[in-house]
């Protein structure tokens, strides 16, 4: 029986699905790498179809410095502290992956105009914890854990920063990194005392741009790591080999009793499914394989570059992107061993299948995306990382990024780009910027973890 309580988040994934529709989106917008000497900013987008400013940027919160490269962000509180009335989902933590600064944004005082609450200084993080390159932010009760991709000099493997609810540095979260070579994303299932982490590369490797030879030189990851969550140590490694080149985003199902999870391997363009067998052993398999596509200007067939994955709150659908191909896909994962393709749409990409969408020429390809809690609306942005953008989509420097909305059929499966919603970041007041990750004030499909 679900106990009544008044903390942030929801009692269960089923309760989250019933939450009110999102009316506002907070989206990272960056000038880093564009040549425009302006700070990156947090854009507030009106997502209320009844509003006169629907599908427009209605507020811009500039960061204090230039060149942060805002990338991923996360909430100070989620459903993991649902039974704590003293907590609220008030602050959005927005790290700069280049500056190391972590911006704590107050979104509750005025949700339409977020304000800067505090900056956790990147130099202080380096000196106190020997960490750089912040990436994934997760809350656990009143504590906050952030994965970092490098040490203070930008070399792998990095580690995990532990903040308390006052946003003070507690220190490193992990007790050991074991023999983990690289860090990136992570997700945990506390009921099973497990955390799974994935691998990208050292900041010194990926920040200048992508060099395929460095994959062959083992400078990019190809493993998933199983952690003892309570002891904060890695206990097992799943070596994915050629099936799992650059395994980026990792997600468990939302059901806190489940051990099934998924990882998108960007360069292999595969989805890896992992789970704990009845015998108590961690297993993995490749369940989706996106074929490379020939391109007249490429010496090799173009890989999809599956840079993100997302699971719907009801655990029925998995969404993936192919950033270089230009398509978003929806799979029914009711049977996680046998996914079924149920929807596909095109936007941007190198294959020329969707040069224009809703009157806007899309530079880049589908990259980050966030799904509404009820699973019906998928908001997609087009920028991956400034140097990689400039390398693969040089036109994004002058055209800027785009946010689109895809309508998702949650009953039968299916996807369709919504013709009434488009946010063209090429038209921003200070010049074209690029949009990356998106969050909603009430939590979203990549925030909440249940204890």
Tab-separated table of C-alpha atoms in Angstrom:
chain	number	residue	atom	x	y	z
A	1	UNK	CA	0.000	0.000	0.000
A	2	UNK	CA	1.353	3.422	-0.942
A	3	UNK	CA	1.809	5.600	2.106
A	4	UNK	CA	0.458	9.143	1.853
A	5	UNK	CA	3.171	11.756	1.945
A	6	UNK	CA	4.014	15.200	0.820
A	7	UNK	CA	7.596	15.212	-0.405
A	8	UNK	CA	8.660	15.762	-4.037
A	9	UNK	CA	8.022	13.378	-6.875
A	10	UNK	CA	5.481	10.586	-6.958
A	11	UNK	CA	4.628	7.514	-4.915
A	12	UNK	CA	5.137	5.243	-7.931
A	13	UNK	CA	5.682	5.351	-11.718
A	14	UNK	CA	1.917	4.826	-12.125
A	15	UNK	CA	1.274	7.983	-10.092
A	16	UNK	CA	3.823	9.920	-12.151
A	17	UNK	CA	1.933	9.063	-15.355
A	18	UNK	CA	-1.190	10.734	-13.887
A	19	UNK	CA	0.647	13.998	-13.124
A	20	UNK	CA	-0.507	17.251	-14.771
A	21	UNK	CA	0.800	17.990	-18.270
A	22	UNK	CA	4.091	19.865	-18.498
A	23	UNK	CA	3.552	23.582	-19.228
A	24	UNK	CA	7.182	24.690	-19.194
A	25	UNK	CA	10.414	23.197	-20.515
A	26	UNK	CA	13.880	24.115	-19.290
A	27	UNK	CA	16.413	23.603	-22.046
A	28	UNK	CA	20.159	24.118	-22.117
A	29	UNK	CA	21.244	26.543	-24.843
A	30	UNK	CA	24.919	27.029	-25.612
A	31	UNK	CA	27.112	29.553	-27.376
A	32	UNK	CA	30.288	27.612	-26.599
A	33	UNK	CA	31.833	26.643	-29.938
A	34	UNK	CA	29.760	29.054	-32.035
A	35	UNK	CA	32.212	31.971	-32.091
A	36	UNK	CA	29.627	34.149	-30.314
A	37	UNK	CA	31.207	35.468	-27.107
A	38	UNK	CA	28.125	35.172	-24.915
A	39	UNK	CA	27.388	32.975	-21.914
A	40	UNK	CA	25.503	29.712	-22.284
A	41	UNK	CA	21.999	29.973	-20.829
A	42	UNK	CA	18.977	28.108	-19.564
A	43	UNK	CA	16.057	28.712	-21.922
A	44	UNK	CA	12.496	28.475	-20.624
A	45	UNK	CA	10.132	27.291	-23.379
A	46	UNK	CA	6.348	27.674	-23.194
A	47	UNK	CA	4.826	24.223	-23.701
A	48	UNK	CA	1.216	25.175	-22.920
A	49	UNK	CA	-0.825	24.864	-26.148
A	50	UNK	CA	-3.416	27.300	-24.729
A	51	UNK	CA	-0.797	30.018	-24.225
A	52	UNK	CA	-0.236	32.900	-26.694
A	53	UNK	CA	3.525	32.289	-26.404
A	54	UNK	CA	3.282	28.510	-27.031
A	55	UNK	CA	6.426	27.028	-28.598
A	56	UNK	CA	8.497	30.126	-27.839
A	57	UNK	CA	11.475	30.860	-25.587
A	58	UNK	CA	9.965	33.087	-22.896
A	59	UNK	CA	12.976	33.516	-20.590
A	60	UNK	CA	16.750	33.212	-20.799
A	61	UNK	CA	18.928	32.823	-17.715
A	62	UNK	CA	22.529	33.567	-18.676
A	63	UNK	CA	25.327	31.908	-16.750
A	64	UNK	CA	27.906	34.177	-15.041
A	65	UNK	CA	30.804	33.145	-17.294
A	66	UNK	CA	31.527	32.348	-20.936
A	67	UNK	CA	32.495	28.907	-22.235
A	68	UNK	CA	30.848	26.616	-19.676
A	69	UNK	CA	29.474	24.173	-22.288
A	70	UNK	CA	26.328	23.399	-20.326
A	71	UNK	CA	25.471	19.807	-21.166
A	72	UNK	CA	23.386	17.638	-18.818
A	73	UNK	CA	21.474	18.672	-15.723
A	74	UNK	CA	19.352	17.212	-12.948
A	75	UNK	CA	17.124	17.983	-9.991
A	76	UNK	CA	18.088	18.388	-6.354
A	77	UNK	CA	15.214	16.088	-5.339
A	78	UNK	CA	13.078	13.390	-6.947
A	79	UNK	CA	10.771	10.547	-6.000
A	80	UNK	CA	13.579	9.039	-3.922
A	81	UNK	CA	12.643	11.554	-1.216
A	82	UNK	CA	8.884	11.371	-1.728
A	83	UNK	CA	8.325	10.623	1.970
A	84	UNK	CA	10.384	13.643	3.112
A	85	UNK	CA	8.130	16.676	3.526
A	86	UNK	CA	11.191	18.833	4.123
A	87	UNK	CA	12.411	18.378	0.539
A	88	UNK	CA	11.117	19.937	-2.675
A	89	UNK	CA	12.072	19.735	-6.346
A	90	UNK	CA	13.128	23.353	-6.365
A	91	UNK	CA	16.644	23.451	-7.755
A	92	UNK	CA	18.039	22.405	-11.100
A	93	UNK	CA	21.762	21.638	-11.075
A	94	UNK	CA	23.335	22.692	-14.376
A	95	UNK	CA	27.036	21.788	-14.730
A	96	UNK	CA	29.443	23.198	-17.290
A	97	UNK	CA	31.401	20.268	-18.667
A	98	UNK	CA	34.298	22.540	-19.729
A	99	UNK	CA	34.304	25.040	-16.835
A	100	UNK	CA	33.552	22.452	-14.134
A	101	UNK	CA	31.214	24.998	-12.513
A	102	UNK	CA	27.904	23.665	-11.227
A	103	UNK	CA	25.106	26.230	-11.429
A	104	UNK	CA	22.299	25.734	-8.935
A	105	UNK	CA	19.158	27.260	-10.456
A	106	UNK	CA	16.068	28.165	-8.425
A	107	UNK	CA	13.072	27.182	-10.590
A	108	UNK	CA	10.425	27.331	-7.848
A	109	UNK	CA	10.308	30.993	-6.792
A	110	UNK	CA	9.198	31.913	-10.317
A	111	UNK	CA	9.007	28.880	-12.639
A	112	UNK	CA	8.609	31.187	-15.667
A	113	UNK	CA	11.832	33.062	-14.825
A	114	UNK	CA	14.368	30.796	-13.092
A	115	UNK	CA	17.150	32.549	-11.181
A	116	UNK	CA	20.690	31.652	-10.182
A	117	UNK	CA	20.838	30.462	-6.558
A	118	UNK	CA	24.475	29.445	-6.228
A	119	UNK	CA	27.553	28.460	-8.213
A	120	UNK	CA	29.686	25.579	-6.967
A	121	UNK	CA	33.108	26.664	-8.178
A	122	UNK	CA	34.798	24.301	-10.611
A	123	UNK	CA	38.260	25.091	-9.263
A	124	UNK	CA	37.098	24.191	-5.754
A	125	UNK	CA	35.731	20.863	-7.029
A	126	UNK	CA	39.076	20.125	-8.691
A	127	UNK	CA	41.115	20.997	-5.606
A	128	UNK	CA	38.890	19.138	-3.127
A	129	UNK	CA	38.038	16.013	-5.142
A	130	UNK	CA	40.453	15.863	-8.129
A	131	UNK	CA	37.486	15.703	-10.532
A	132	UNK	CA	36.643	17.446	-13.818
A	133	UNK	CA	34.107	17.089	-16.626
A	134	UNK	CA	30.750	16.853	-14.799
A	135	UNK	CA	28.062	14.864	-16.564
A	136	UNK	CA	25.065	13.026	-15.044
A	137	UNK	CA	23.217	14.434	-12.029
A	138	UNK	CA	21.077	12.113	-9.867
A	139	UNK	CA	19.520	12.716	-6.481
A	140	UNK	CA	19.214	10.084	-3.786
A	141	UNK	CA	17.053	11.232	-0.928
A	142	UNK	CA	18.532	14.554	0.161
A	143	UNK	CA	21.960	13.780	-1.344
A	144	UNK	CA	23.154	14.523	-4.883
A	145	UNK	CA	25.592	12.415	-6.903
A	146	UNK	CA	27.239	13.706	-10.101
A	147	UNK	CA	29.423	11.636	-12.428
A	148	UNK	CA	32.656	13.275	-13.577
A	149	UNK	CA	34.513	12.052	-16.646
A	150	UNK	CA	38.053	13.014	-15.679
A	151	UNK	CA	40.494	13.959	-12.954
A	152	UNK	CA	41.603	17.549	-12.438
A	153	UNK	CA	43.982	17.200	-15.425
A	154	UNK	CA	41.240	15.851	-17.733
A	155	UNK	CA	42.405	12.243	-17.718
A	156	UNK	CA	40.092	9.255	-17.178
A	157	UNK	CA	38.452	7.656	-15.279
A	158	UNK	CA	37.120	10.509	-13.117
A	159	UNK	CA	34.637	9.563	-10.411
A	160	UNK	CA	31.564	10.773	-8.542
A	161	UNK	CA	31.005	14.020	-6.664
A	162	UNK	CA	28.844	13.898	-3.527
A	163	UNK	CA	26.902	17.042	-2.565
A	164	UNK	CA	24.611	17.505	0.427
A	165	UNK	CA	21.221	19.203	0.229
A	166	UNK	CA	22.824	22.594	0.932
A	167	UNK	CA	24.945	22.034	-2.219
A	168	UNK	CA	28.136	21.750	-0.204
A	169	UNK	CA	30.918	19.444	-1.361
A	170	UNK	CA	30.973	16.338	0.828
A	171	UNK	CA	33.753	14.761	-1.220
A	172	UNK	CA	33.943	11.807	-3.581
A	173	UNK	CA	30.893	9.543	-3.448
A	174	UNK	CA	32.577	6.294	-4.456
A	175	UNK	CA	34.903	4.371	-2.151
A	176	UNK	CA	36.788	2.973	-5.131
A	177	UNK	CA	36.762	3.173	-8.937
A	178	UNK	CA	38.332	-0.294	-9.075
A	179	UNK	CA	39.850	-0.857	-12.517
A	180	UNK	CA	37.178	1.136	-14.365
A	181	UNK	CA	38.936	2.901	-17.283
A	182	UNK	CA	36.250	5.501	-18.202
A	183	UNK	CA	33.141	7.125	-16.772
A	184	UNK	CA	29.980	8.587	-18.255
A	185	UNK	CA	26.353	7.880	-17.296
A	186	UNK	CA	24.872	5.935	-14.368
A	187	UNK	CA	21.541	4.760	-12.961
A	188	UNK	CA	20.651	2.786	-9.863
A	189	UNK	CA	17.996	0.451	-8.497
A	190	UNK	CA	18.279	0.699	-4.686
A	191	UNK	CA	15.959	-2.276	-4.060
A	192	UNK	CA	18.567	-4.468	-5.732
A	193	UNK	CA	21.574	-2.643	-4.236
A	194	UNK	CA	22.864	-2.043	-7.752
A	195	UNK	CA	24.204	0.820	-9.824
A	196	UNK	CA	25.233	0.478	-13.476
A	197	UNK	CA	27.694	2.924	-15.044
A	198	UNK	CA	28.805	3.351	-18.659
A	199	UNK	CA	31.840	4.726	-20.529
A	200	UNK	CA	32.657	7.576	-22.900
A	201	UNK	CA	36.270	8.776	-22.863
A	202	UNK	CA	38.632	11.098	-21.014
A	203	UNK	CA	37.759	14.803	-21.386
A	204	UNK	CA	41.170	15.320	-23.026
A	205	UNK	CA	40.126	12.787	-25.690
A	206	UNK	CA	36.556	13.843	-26.586
A	207	UNK	CA	36.699	17.608	-26.027
A	208	UNK	CA	38.809	18.500	-29.104
A	209	UNK	CA	36.520	16.442	-31.399
A	210	UNK	CA	36.089	12.853	-32.551
A	211	UNK	CA	38.960	10.854	-34.073
A	212	UNK	CA	37.945	7.350	-35.189
A	213	UNK	CA	41.526	6.117	-34.790
A	214	UNK	CA	41.302	6.760	-31.052
A	215	UNK	CA	38.566	4.117	-30.806
A	216	UNK	CA	41.035	1.584	-32.205
A	217	UNK	CA	43.627	2.856	-29.727
A	218	UNK	CA	41.173	1.981	-26.900
A	219	UNK	CA	40.667	5.610	-25.914
A	220	UNK	CA	36.867	5.155	-25.951
A	221	UNK	CA	34.823	2.860	-23.739
A	222	UNK	CA	33.193	-0.495	-24.481
A	223	UNK	CA	32.099	-1.723	-21.036
A	224	UNK	CA	29.288	-1.503	-18.505
A	225	UNK	CA	30.051	-1.687	-14.795
A	226	UNK	CA	27.958	-3.216	-12.024
A	227	UNK	CA	28.319	-1.562	-8.603
A	228	UNK	CA	27.496	-2.600	-5.066
A	229	UNK	CA	25.464	0.513	-4.388
A	230	UNK	CA	25.668	0.429	-0.586
A	231	UNK	CA	29.411	-0.259	-0.514
A	232	UNK	CA	29.970	2.252	-3.364
A	233	UNK	CA	32.397	-0.004	-5.208
A	234	UNK	CA	32.343	-1.646	-8.658
A	235	UNK	CA	31.974	-5.429	-8.391
A	236	UNK	CA	31.634	-6.666	-11.973
A	237	UNK	CA	32.321	-5.583	-15.551
A	238	UNK	CA	30.359	-6.504	-18.666
A	239	UNK	CA	32.760	-6.296	-21.625
A	240	UNK	CA	30.649	-5.491	-24.698
A	241	UNK	CA	33.409	-5.521	-27.318
A	242	UNK	CA	32.508	-4.504	-30.878
A	243	UNK	CA	28.795	-4.713	-30.009
A	244	UNK	CA	29.194	-1.956	-27.439
A	245	UNK	CA	31.551	0.688	-28.812
A	246	UNK	CA	31.069	3.907	-26.824
A	247	UNK	CA	28.212	2.744	-24.520
A	248	UNK	CA	26.689	6.045	-23.466
A	249	UNK	CA	23.288	6.374	-21.841
A	250	UNK	CA	22.181	3.704	-19.401
A	251	UNK	CA	18.652	3.349	-18.014
A	252	UNK	CA	16.917	0.856	-15.761
A	253	UNK	CA	13.199	0.279	-16.157
A	254	UNK	CA	11.259	2.635	-13.878
A	255	UNK	CA	9.711	-0.262	-11.959
A	256	UNK	CA	11.892	-0.271	-8.802
A	257	UNK	CA	11.510	-4.052	-8.470
A	258	UNK	CA	12.939	-4.734	-11.943
A	259	UNK	CA	16.582	-5.467	-12.800
A	260	UNK	CA	16.094	-4.977	-16.546
A	261	UNK	CA	17.990	-2.092	-18.078
A	262	UNK	CA	19.272	-0.798	-21.403
A	263	UNK	CA	22.293	1.001	-22.802
A	264	UNK	CA	22.740	2.690	-26.156
A	265	UNK	CA	26.158	2.055	-27.710
A	266	UNK	CA	26.724	5.179	-29.797
A	267	UNK	CA	29.315	4.094	-32.350
A	268	UNK	CA	28.068	0.513	-32.743
A	269	UNK	CA	24.506	1.939	-32.923
A	270	UNK	CA	23.241	-0.968	-30.831
A	271	UNK	CA	20.961	-1.258	-27.838
A	272	UNK	CA	22.330	-3.513	-25.103
A	273	UNK	CA	19.808	-5.134	-22.739
A	274	UNK	CA	21.068	-6.238	-19.310
A	275	UNK	CA	19.327	-7.967	-16.417
A	276	UNK	CA	19.917	-10.143	-13.381
A	277	UNK	CA	19.046	-13.786	-14.028
A	278	UNK	CA	17.089	-15.966	-11.633
A	279	UNK	CA	20.416	-17.515	-10.668
A	280	UNK	CA	21.553	-14.071	-9.524
A	281	UNK	CA	23.987	-13.497	-12.400
A	282	UNK	CA	24.149	-10.337	-14.483
A	283	UNK	CA	23.577	-11.066	-18.182
A	284	UNK	CA	23.593	-8.909	-21.313
A	285	UNK	CA	22.568	-9.212	-24.952
A	286	UNK	CA	22.389	-7.033	-28.068
A	287	UNK	CA	18.702	-6.521	-28.899
A	288	UNK	CA	18.727	-3.719	-31.517
A	289	UNK	CA	21.334	-3.253	-34.251
A	290	UNK	CA	21.116	-0.189	-36.524
A	291	UNK	CA	23.001	-0.824	-39.774
A	292	UNK	CA	25.562	1.701	-41.033
A	293	UNK	CA	24.421	3.598	-44.136
A	294	UNK	CA	26.484	4.414	-47.261
A	295	UNK	CA	27.127	8.105	-47.971
A	296	UNK	CA	28.689	9.542	-51.154
A	297	UNK	CA	31.014	11.879	-49.222
A	298	UNK	CA	32.111	9.388	-46.580
A	299	UNK	CA	34.996	6.899	-46.986
A	300	UNK	CA	33.123	4.454	-44.724
A	301	UNK	CA	29.403	3.785	-44.212
A	302	UNK	CA	27.904	6.266	-41.740
A	303	UNK	CA	27.119	4.858	-38.264
A	304	UNK	CA	23.881	5.917	-36.598
A	305	UNK	CA	25.598	7.373	-33.502
A	306	UNK	CA	22.983	6.424	-30.912
A	307	UNK	CA	23.861	9.046	-28.335
A	308	UNK	CA	20.810	8.694	-26.062
A	309	UNK	CA	18.052	6.293	-25.047
A	310	UNK	CA	14.930	6.824	-22.969
A	311	UNK	CA	12.331	4.511	-21.412
A	312	UNK	CA	8.694	5.604	-21.027
A	313	UNK	CA	7.388	5.856	-17.466
A	314	UNK	CA	5.158	2.791	-17.955
A	315	UNK	CA	8.211	0.790	-19.171
A	316	UNK	CA	6.410	-0.046	-22.420
A	317	UNK	CA	8.477	1.917	-24.956
A	318	UNK	CA	12.156	2.559	-25.517
A	319	UNK	CA	13.156	5.569	-27.615
A	320	UNK	CA	16.480	5.905	-29.412
A	321	UNK	CA	18.118	8.412	-31.738
A	322	UNK	CA	20.503	8.071	-34.640
A	323	UNK	CA	22.206	11.460	-34.595
A	324	UNK	CA	24.081	11.068	-37.879
A	325	UNK	CA	21.334	9.200	-39.744
A	326	UNK	CA	18.649	11.649	-38.614
A	327	UNK	CA	15.917	9.383	-37.233
A	328	UNK	CA	14.143	8.867	-33.918
A	329	UNK	CA	12.721	5.415	-33.201
A	330	UNK	CA	10.157	3.950	-30.826
A	331	UNK	CA	10.316	0.279	-29.787
A	332	UNK	CA	7.790	-1.722	-27.784
A	333	UNK	CA	9.852	-3.395	-25.042
A	334	UNK	CA	6.996	-5.223	-23.285
A	335	UNK	CA	9.261	-8.231	-23.828
A	336	UNK	CA	12.690	-6.690	-23.153
A	337	UNK	CA	14.448	-9.556	-24.941
A	338	UNK	CA	12.476	-8.953	-28.163
A	339	UNK	CA	11.863	-5.265	-28.935
A	340	UNK	CA	9.445	-4.414	-31.748
A	341	UNK	CA	9.890	-1.273	-33.876
A	342	UNK	CA	6.602	0.652	-33.625
A	343	UNK	CA	7.499	4.165	-34.812
A	344	UNK	CA	10.101	6.197	-36.710
A	345	UNK	CA	10.417	9.849	-37.774
A	346	UNK	CA	13.155	11.825	-39.548
A	347	UNK	CA	14.663	15.222	-38.662
A	348	UNK	CA	18.028	16.530	-39.850
A	349	UNK	CA	20.824	13.988	-40.228
A	350	UNK	CA	23.349	13.293	-42.979
A	351	UNK	CA	21.158	11.009	-45.102
A	352	UNK	CA	19.042	13.868	-46.464
A	353	UNK	CA	15.690	12.332	-45.541
A	354	UNK	CA	14.372	15.406	-43.688
A	355	UNK	CA	16.084	18.617	-44.780
A	356	UNK	CA	13.188	20.769	-43.566
A	357	UNK	CA	10.695	20.209	-40.758
A	358	UNK	CA	7.842	22.595	-39.919
A	359	UNK	CA	9.402	25.250	-42.144
A	360	UNK	CA	12.811	25.090	-40.464
A	361	UNK	CA	15.966	23.672	-42.032
A	362	UNK	CA	17.295	21.318	-39.374
A	363	UNK	CA	21.043	21.474	-38.710
A	364	UNK	CA	22.350	18.534	-36.726
A	365	UNK	CA	20.250	15.473	-36.005
A	366	UNK	CA	17.959	14.197	-33.251
A	367	UNK	CA	20.182	14.118	-30.185
A	368	UNK	CA	18.752	14.744	-26.709
A	369	UNK	CA	15.091	14.199	-25.940
A	370	UNK	CA	12.692	14.201	-23.041
A	371	UNK	CA	9.363	12.380	-22.828
A	372	UNK	CA	6.272	13.658	-21.049
A	373	UNK	CA	5.315	11.673	-17.962
A	374	UNK	CA	2.217	10.326	-19.725
A	375	UNK	CA	4.390	9.235	-22.666
A	376	UNK	CA	2.521	11.228	-25.306
A	377	UNK	CA	4.958	14.029	-26.155
A	378	UNK	CA	8.648	13.687	-26.985
A	379	UNK	CA	10.700	16.900	-27.122
A	380	UNK	CA	13.820	16.506	-29.282
A	381	UNK	CA	16.879	18.773	-29.675
A	382	UNK	CA	19.729	18.598	-32.200
A	383	UNK	CA	23.129	19.446	-30.646
A	384	UNK	CA	25.482	16.771	-29.255
A	385	UNK	CA	28.699	18.496	-28.142
A	386	UNK	CA	30.143	21.716	-29.563
A	387	UNK	CA	33.298	20.308	-31.190
A	388	UNK	CA	31.478	17.220	-32.488
A	389	UNK	CA	28.663	19.416	-33.846
A	390	UNK	CA	31.169	21.573	-35.698
A	391	UNK	CA	32.898	18.513	-37.114
A	392	UNK	CA	29.873	16.610	-38.429
A	393	UNK	CA	27.379	19.463	-38.958
A	394	UNK	CA	29.410	22.645	-39.620
A	395	UNK	CA	26.251	24.486	-40.721
A	396	UNK	CA	24.947	24.362	-37.127
A	397	UNK	CA	27.342	27.222	-36.275
A	398	UNK	CA	25.284	29.641	-38.356
A	399	UNK	CA	21.882	27.940	-38.321
A	400	UNK	CA	21.679	27.054	-34.627
A	401	UNK	CA	19.781	24.182	-33.051
A	402	UNK	CA	16.120	23.229	-33.223
A	403	UNK	CA	13.634	21.756	-30.752
A	404	UNK	CA	10.757	19.720	-32.165
A	405	UNK	CA	7.913	17.804	-30.568
A	406	UNK	CA	6.884	14.296	-31.588
A	407	UNK	CA	3.392	13.022	-30.784
A	408	UNK	CA	3.603	9.434	-29.539
A	409	UNK	CA	0.775	6.906	-29.686
A	410	UNK	CA	0.959	5.191	-26.283
A	411	UNK	CA	-1.770	2.642	-27.071
A	412	UNK	CA	-0.726	1.203	-30.424
A	413	UNK	CA	2.732	2.675	-30.902
A	414	UNK	CA	3.636	5.222	-33.556
A	415	UNK	CA	5.306	8.623	-33.858
A	416	UNK	CA	4.449	11.807	-35.746
A	417	UNK	CA	6.143	15.209	-35.710
A	418	UNK	CA	3.754	17.825	-34.336
A	419	UNK	CA	3.341	20.593	-36.925
A	420	UNK	CA	2.354	23.245	-34.369
A	421	UNK	CA	5.529	23.113	-32.276
A	422	UNK	CA	8.999	24.202	-33.325
A	423	UNK	CA	11.579	26.255	-31.432
A	424	UNK	CA	14.241	27.613	-33.779
A	425	UNK	CA	17.331	28.493	-31.727
A	426	UNK	CA	18.823	29.968	-34.903
A	427	UNK	CA	16.599	33.000	-34.255
A	428	UNK	CA	17.775	33.812	-30.721
A	429	UNK	CA	18.384	37.503	-29.835
A	430	UNK	CA	22.175	37.144	-29.433
A	431	UNK	CA	22.562	34.976	-32.506
A	432	UNK	CA	22.168	31.262	-33.250
A	433	UNK	CA	22.622	28.999	-30.219
A	434	UNK	CA	22.361	25.229	-29.803
A	435	UNK	CA	19.916	23.365	-27.619
A	436	UNK	CA	20.770	20.245	-25.665
A	437	UNK	CA	19.064	18.593	-22.659
A	438	UNK	CA	15.501	19.367	-21.491
A	439	UNK	CA	13.803	19.038	-18.095
A	440	UNK	CA	10.316	19.783	-16.735
A	441	UNK	CA	9.501	21.464	-13.394
A	442	UNK	CA	7.525	18.443	-12.165
A	443	UNK	CA	10.155	15.850	-12.956
A	444	UNK	CA	10.500	13.831	-16.130
A	445	UNK	CA	11.212	10.367	-17.491
A	446	UNK	CA	14.955	10.584	-16.816
A	447	UNK	CA	14.895	12.032	-13.291
A	448	UNK	CA	12.981	9.869	-10.888
A	449	UNK	CA	14.235	6.816	-9.021
A	450	UNK	CA	12.141	4.952	-6.479
A	451	UNK	CA	13.629	3.503	-3.293
